[in-house]
Short mmCIF file of C-alpha atoms in Angstrom, two decimals:
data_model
loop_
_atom_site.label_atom_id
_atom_site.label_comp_id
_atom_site.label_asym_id
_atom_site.label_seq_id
_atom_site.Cartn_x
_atom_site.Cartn_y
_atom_site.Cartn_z
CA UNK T 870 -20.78 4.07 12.33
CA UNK T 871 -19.05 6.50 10.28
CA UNK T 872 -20.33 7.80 7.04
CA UNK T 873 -18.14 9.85 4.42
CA UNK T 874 -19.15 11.25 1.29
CA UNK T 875 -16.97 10.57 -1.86
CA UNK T 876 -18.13 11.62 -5.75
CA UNK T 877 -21.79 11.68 -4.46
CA UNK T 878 -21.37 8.55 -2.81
CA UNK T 879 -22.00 7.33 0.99
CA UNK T 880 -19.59 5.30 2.08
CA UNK T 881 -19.89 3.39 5.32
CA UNK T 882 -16.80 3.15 7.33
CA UNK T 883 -18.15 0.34 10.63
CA UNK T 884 -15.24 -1.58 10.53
CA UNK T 885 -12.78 1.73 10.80
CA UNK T 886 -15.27 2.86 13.51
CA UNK T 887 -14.88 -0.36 15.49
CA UNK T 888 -14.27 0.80 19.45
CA UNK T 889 -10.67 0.10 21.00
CA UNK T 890 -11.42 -3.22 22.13
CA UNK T 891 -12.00 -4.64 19.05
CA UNK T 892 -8.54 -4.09 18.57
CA UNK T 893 -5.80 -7.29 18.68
CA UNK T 894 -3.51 -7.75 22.06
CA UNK T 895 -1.03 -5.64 19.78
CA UNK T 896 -3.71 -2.67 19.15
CA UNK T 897 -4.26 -3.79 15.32
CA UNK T 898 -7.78 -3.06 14.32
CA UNK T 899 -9.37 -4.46 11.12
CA UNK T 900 -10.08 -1.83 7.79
CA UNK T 901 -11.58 -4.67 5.96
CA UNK T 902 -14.65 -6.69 7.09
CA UNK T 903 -13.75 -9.63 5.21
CA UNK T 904 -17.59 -9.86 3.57
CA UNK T 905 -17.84 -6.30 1.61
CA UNK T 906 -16.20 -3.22 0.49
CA UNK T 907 -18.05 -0.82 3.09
CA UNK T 908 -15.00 1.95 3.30
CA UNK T 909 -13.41 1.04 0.43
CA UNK T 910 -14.08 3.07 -2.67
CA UNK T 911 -12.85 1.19 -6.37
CA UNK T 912 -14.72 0.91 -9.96
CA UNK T 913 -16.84 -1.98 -9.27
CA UNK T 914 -16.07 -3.44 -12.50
CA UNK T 915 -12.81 -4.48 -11.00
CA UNK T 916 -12.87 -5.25 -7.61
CA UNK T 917 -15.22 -8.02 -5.41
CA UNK T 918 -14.83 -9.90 -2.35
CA UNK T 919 -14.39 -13.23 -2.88
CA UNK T 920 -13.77 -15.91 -0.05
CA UNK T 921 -12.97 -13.72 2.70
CA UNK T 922 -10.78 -11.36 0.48
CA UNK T 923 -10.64 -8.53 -1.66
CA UNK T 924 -10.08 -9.78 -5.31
CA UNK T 925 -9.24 -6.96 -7.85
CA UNK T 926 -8.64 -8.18 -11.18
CA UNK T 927 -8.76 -7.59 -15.07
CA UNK T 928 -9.51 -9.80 -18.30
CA UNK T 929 -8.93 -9.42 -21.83
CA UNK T 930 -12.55 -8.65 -21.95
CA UNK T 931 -12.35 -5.92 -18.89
CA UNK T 932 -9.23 -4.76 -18.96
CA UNK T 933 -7.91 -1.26 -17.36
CA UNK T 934 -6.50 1.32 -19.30
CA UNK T 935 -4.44 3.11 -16.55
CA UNK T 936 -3.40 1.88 -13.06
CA UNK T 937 -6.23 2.27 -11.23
CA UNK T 938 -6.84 1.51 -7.26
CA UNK T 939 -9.36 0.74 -4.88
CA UNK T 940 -9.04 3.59 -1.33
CA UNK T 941 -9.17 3.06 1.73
CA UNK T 942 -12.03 6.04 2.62
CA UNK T 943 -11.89 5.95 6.47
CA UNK T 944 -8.38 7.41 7.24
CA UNK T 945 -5.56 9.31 6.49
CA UNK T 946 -2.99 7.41 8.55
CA UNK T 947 0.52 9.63 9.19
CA UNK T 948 2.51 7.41 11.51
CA UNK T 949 1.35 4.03 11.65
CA UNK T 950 1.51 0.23 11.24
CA UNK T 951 -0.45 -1.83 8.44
CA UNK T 952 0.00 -5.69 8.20
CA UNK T 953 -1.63 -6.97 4.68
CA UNK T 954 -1.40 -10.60 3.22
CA UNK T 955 -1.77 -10.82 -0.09
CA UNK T 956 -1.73 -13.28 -2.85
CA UNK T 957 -0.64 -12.20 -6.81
CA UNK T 958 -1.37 -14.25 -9.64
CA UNK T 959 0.49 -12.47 -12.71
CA UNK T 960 1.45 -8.70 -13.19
CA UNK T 961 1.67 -5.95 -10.98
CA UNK T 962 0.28 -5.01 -8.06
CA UNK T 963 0.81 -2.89 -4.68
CA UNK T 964 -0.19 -1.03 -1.35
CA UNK T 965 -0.04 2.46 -1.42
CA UNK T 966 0.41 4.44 1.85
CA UNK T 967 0.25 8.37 2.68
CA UNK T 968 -0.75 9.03 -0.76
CA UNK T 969 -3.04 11.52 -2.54
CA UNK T 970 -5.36 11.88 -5.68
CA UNK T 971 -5.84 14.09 -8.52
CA UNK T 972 -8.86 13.61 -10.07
CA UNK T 973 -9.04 16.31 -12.61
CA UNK T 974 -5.38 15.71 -14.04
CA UNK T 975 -5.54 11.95 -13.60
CA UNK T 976 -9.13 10.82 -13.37
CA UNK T 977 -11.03 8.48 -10.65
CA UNK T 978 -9.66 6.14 -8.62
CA UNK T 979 -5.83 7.50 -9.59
CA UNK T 980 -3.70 7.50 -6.52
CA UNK T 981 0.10 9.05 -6.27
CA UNK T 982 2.50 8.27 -3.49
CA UNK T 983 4.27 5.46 -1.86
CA UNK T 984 4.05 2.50 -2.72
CA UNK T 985 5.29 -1.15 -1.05
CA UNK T 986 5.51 -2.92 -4.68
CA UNK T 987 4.15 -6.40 -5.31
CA UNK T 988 5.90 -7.66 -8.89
CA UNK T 989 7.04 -11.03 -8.74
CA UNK T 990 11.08 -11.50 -8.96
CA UNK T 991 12.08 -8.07 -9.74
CA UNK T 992 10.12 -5.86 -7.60
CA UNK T 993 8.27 -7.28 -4.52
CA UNK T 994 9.67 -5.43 -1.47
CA UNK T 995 10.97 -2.76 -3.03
CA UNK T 996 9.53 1.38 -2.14
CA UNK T 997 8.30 2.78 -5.83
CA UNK T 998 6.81 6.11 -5.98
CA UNK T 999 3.41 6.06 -7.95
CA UNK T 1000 3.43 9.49 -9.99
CA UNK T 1001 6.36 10.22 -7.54
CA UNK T 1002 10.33 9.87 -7.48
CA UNK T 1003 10.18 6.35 -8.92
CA UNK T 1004 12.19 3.70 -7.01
CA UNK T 1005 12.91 4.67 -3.69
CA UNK T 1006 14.24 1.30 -2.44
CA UNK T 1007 15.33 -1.72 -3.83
CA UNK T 1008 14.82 -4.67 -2.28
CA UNK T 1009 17.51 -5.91 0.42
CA UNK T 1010 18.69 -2.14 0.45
CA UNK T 1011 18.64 0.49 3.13
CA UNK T 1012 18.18 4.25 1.47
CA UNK T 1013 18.41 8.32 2.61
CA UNK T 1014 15.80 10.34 0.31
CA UNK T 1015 18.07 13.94 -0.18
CA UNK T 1016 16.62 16.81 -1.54
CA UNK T 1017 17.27 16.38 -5.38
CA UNK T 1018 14.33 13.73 -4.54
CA UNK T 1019 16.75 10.40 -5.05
CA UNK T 1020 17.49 8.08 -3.08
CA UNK T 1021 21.53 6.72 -2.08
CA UNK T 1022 21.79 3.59 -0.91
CA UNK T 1023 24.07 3.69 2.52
CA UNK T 1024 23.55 0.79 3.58
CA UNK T 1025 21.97 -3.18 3.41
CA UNK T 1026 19.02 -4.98 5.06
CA UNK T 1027 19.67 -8.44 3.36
CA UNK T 1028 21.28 -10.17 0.05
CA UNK T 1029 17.92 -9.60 -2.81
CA UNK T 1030 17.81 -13.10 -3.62
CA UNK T 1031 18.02 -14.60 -0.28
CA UNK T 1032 14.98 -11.86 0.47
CA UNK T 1033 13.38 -13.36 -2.54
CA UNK T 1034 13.29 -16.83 -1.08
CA UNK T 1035 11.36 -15.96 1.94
CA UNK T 1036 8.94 -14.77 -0.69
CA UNK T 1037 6.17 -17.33 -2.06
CA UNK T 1038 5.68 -16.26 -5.37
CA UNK T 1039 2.57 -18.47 -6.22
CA UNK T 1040 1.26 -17.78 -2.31
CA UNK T 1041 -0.31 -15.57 0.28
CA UNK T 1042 2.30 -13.38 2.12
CA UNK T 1043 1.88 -10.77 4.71
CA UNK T 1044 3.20 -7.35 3.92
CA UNK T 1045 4.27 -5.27 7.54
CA UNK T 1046 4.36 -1.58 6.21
CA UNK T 1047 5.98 0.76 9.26
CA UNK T 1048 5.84 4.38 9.00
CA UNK T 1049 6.93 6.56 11.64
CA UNK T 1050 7.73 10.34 10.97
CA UNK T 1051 10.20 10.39 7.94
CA UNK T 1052 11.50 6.78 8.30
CA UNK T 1053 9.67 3.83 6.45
CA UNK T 1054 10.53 0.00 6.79
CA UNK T 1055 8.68 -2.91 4.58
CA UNK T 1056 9.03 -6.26 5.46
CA UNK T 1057 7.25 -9.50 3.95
CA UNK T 1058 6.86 -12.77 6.46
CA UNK T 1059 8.85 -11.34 8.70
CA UNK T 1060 11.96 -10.20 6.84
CA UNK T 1061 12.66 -6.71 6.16
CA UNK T 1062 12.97 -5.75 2.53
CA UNK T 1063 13.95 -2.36 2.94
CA UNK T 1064 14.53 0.34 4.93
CA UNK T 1065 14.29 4.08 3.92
CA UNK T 1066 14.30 7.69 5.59
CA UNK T 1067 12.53 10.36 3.82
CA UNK T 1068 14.83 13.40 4.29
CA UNK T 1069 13.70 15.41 0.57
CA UNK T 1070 11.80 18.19 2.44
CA UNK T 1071 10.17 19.04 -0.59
CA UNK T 1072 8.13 15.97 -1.68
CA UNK T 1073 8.06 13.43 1.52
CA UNK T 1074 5.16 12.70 2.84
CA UNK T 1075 3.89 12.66 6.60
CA UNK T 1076 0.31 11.73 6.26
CA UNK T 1077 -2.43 10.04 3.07
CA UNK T 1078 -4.41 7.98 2.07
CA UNK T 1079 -4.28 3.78 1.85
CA UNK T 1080 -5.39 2.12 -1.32
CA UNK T 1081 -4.66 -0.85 -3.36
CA UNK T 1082 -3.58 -1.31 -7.05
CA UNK T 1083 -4.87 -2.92 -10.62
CA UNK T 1084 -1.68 -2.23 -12.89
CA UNK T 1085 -2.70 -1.95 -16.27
CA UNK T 1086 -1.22 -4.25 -19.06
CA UNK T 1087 -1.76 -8.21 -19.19
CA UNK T 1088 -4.99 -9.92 -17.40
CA UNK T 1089 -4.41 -9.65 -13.84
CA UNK T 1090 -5.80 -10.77 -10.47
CA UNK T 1091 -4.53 -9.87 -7.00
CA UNK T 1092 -6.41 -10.86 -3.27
CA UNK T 1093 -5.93 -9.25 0.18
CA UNK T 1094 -7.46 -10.31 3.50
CA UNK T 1095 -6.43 -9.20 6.64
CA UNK T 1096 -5.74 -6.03 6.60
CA UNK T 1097 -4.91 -4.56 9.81
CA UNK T 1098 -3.82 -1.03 10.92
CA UNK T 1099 -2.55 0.21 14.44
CA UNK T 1100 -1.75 3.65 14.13
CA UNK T 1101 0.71 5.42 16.15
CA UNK T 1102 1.53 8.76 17.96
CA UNK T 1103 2.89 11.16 14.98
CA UNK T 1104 6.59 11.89 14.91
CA UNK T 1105 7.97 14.36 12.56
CA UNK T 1106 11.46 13.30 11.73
CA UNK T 1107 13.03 9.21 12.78
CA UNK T 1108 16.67 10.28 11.85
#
């Protein structure tokens, strides 16, 4: 077992310690046990596991002011491979990957970085930037990141609303997150959503941590089970 110390609390990371064989014929290993939040570090207040997932969610009476996010406290994966169903009911939601924190200018359990976005119609699929660049990606589109830190869309992984329909809104979907070196891809069930290289020298990101989101606003409840990472020999640059 691995134990890590975060805000003067153990956290036990067993399932991230797991040896290679408990990995899956495509070298996938598990981050989430399916029966606690060992490794995972969120305000209690918010998240549970519930039925063999990780339920984060918020009420009128327990609301969250800010977005706020539960980590992933075992890893800082740079090139690597994360498969995640999930299932939304209302809001806002999302996976963040090589991301960071700021504690004293944001507070606890505030994470920055990429995000694959979980929103219903307009946003599911797309690449947001949490705290940074804002949209990187749109669904359906294929983007280069330059060094005034936007993206340009060159090019098209799929019509948006024919992406949408391979979506279940109301259902559990699996989320494929791939990033190797400066090139990112994000597909749900199977169908790529978008596909972006990172080429803003300044502000991309090679490496960080893995958390989940509570968006704050309206009464909220997302799940995720099967989380599964494979990580992968580090690249610096795709394209």
């Amino acid at each position: 077992l691995c134990f890590l110390m975060v805000s003067a609390v153990w956290l036990v990371c067993g399932v991230a310690a797991l040896p290679a064989a408990a990995a899956d014929q495509q070298g996938f290993r598990p981050i989430f046990d399916g029966k606690s939040l060992e490794g995972w570090d969120g305000n209690p207040a918010l998240w549970r596991v519930e039925n063999g997932a990780i339920v984060g969610e918020t009420t009128p009476d327990n609301p969250t002011k800010g977005n706020t996010f539960l980590v992933w406290r075992c890893g800082r994966p740079a090139d690597f491979e994360l498969k995640v169903e999930y299932r939304l009911r209302n809001h806002n939601s999302g996976i963040q990957f090589r991301s960071w924190e700021e504690p004293d200018k944001w507070g606890k359990w505030v994470i920055g970085g990429y995000q694959a976005d979980i929103d219903g119609e307009p946003f599911t699929g797309i690449l947001y930037g949490e705290k940074y660049r804002g949209i990187l990606a749109r669904r359906g589109q294929e983007t280069v990141i330059g060094d005034d830190h936007k993206p340009k869309v060159v090019g098209s992984v799929g019509d948006p609303a024919e992406l949408l329909e391979k979506i279940d809104l109301d259902g559990w979907n699996e989320y494929h997150i791939i990033a190797r070196g400066n090139h990112i891809t994000q597909s749900i069930n199977g169908h790529k959503m978008v596909d972006v290289t990172d080429n803003d020298k300044e502000m991309r990101r090679f490496e960080g941590l893995v958390a989940l989101q509570l968006h704050a606003g309206p009464p909220m409840k997302i799940e995720f089970r099967n989380l599964r990472l494979k990580e992968l020999e580090p690249v610096r640059e795709m394209k």
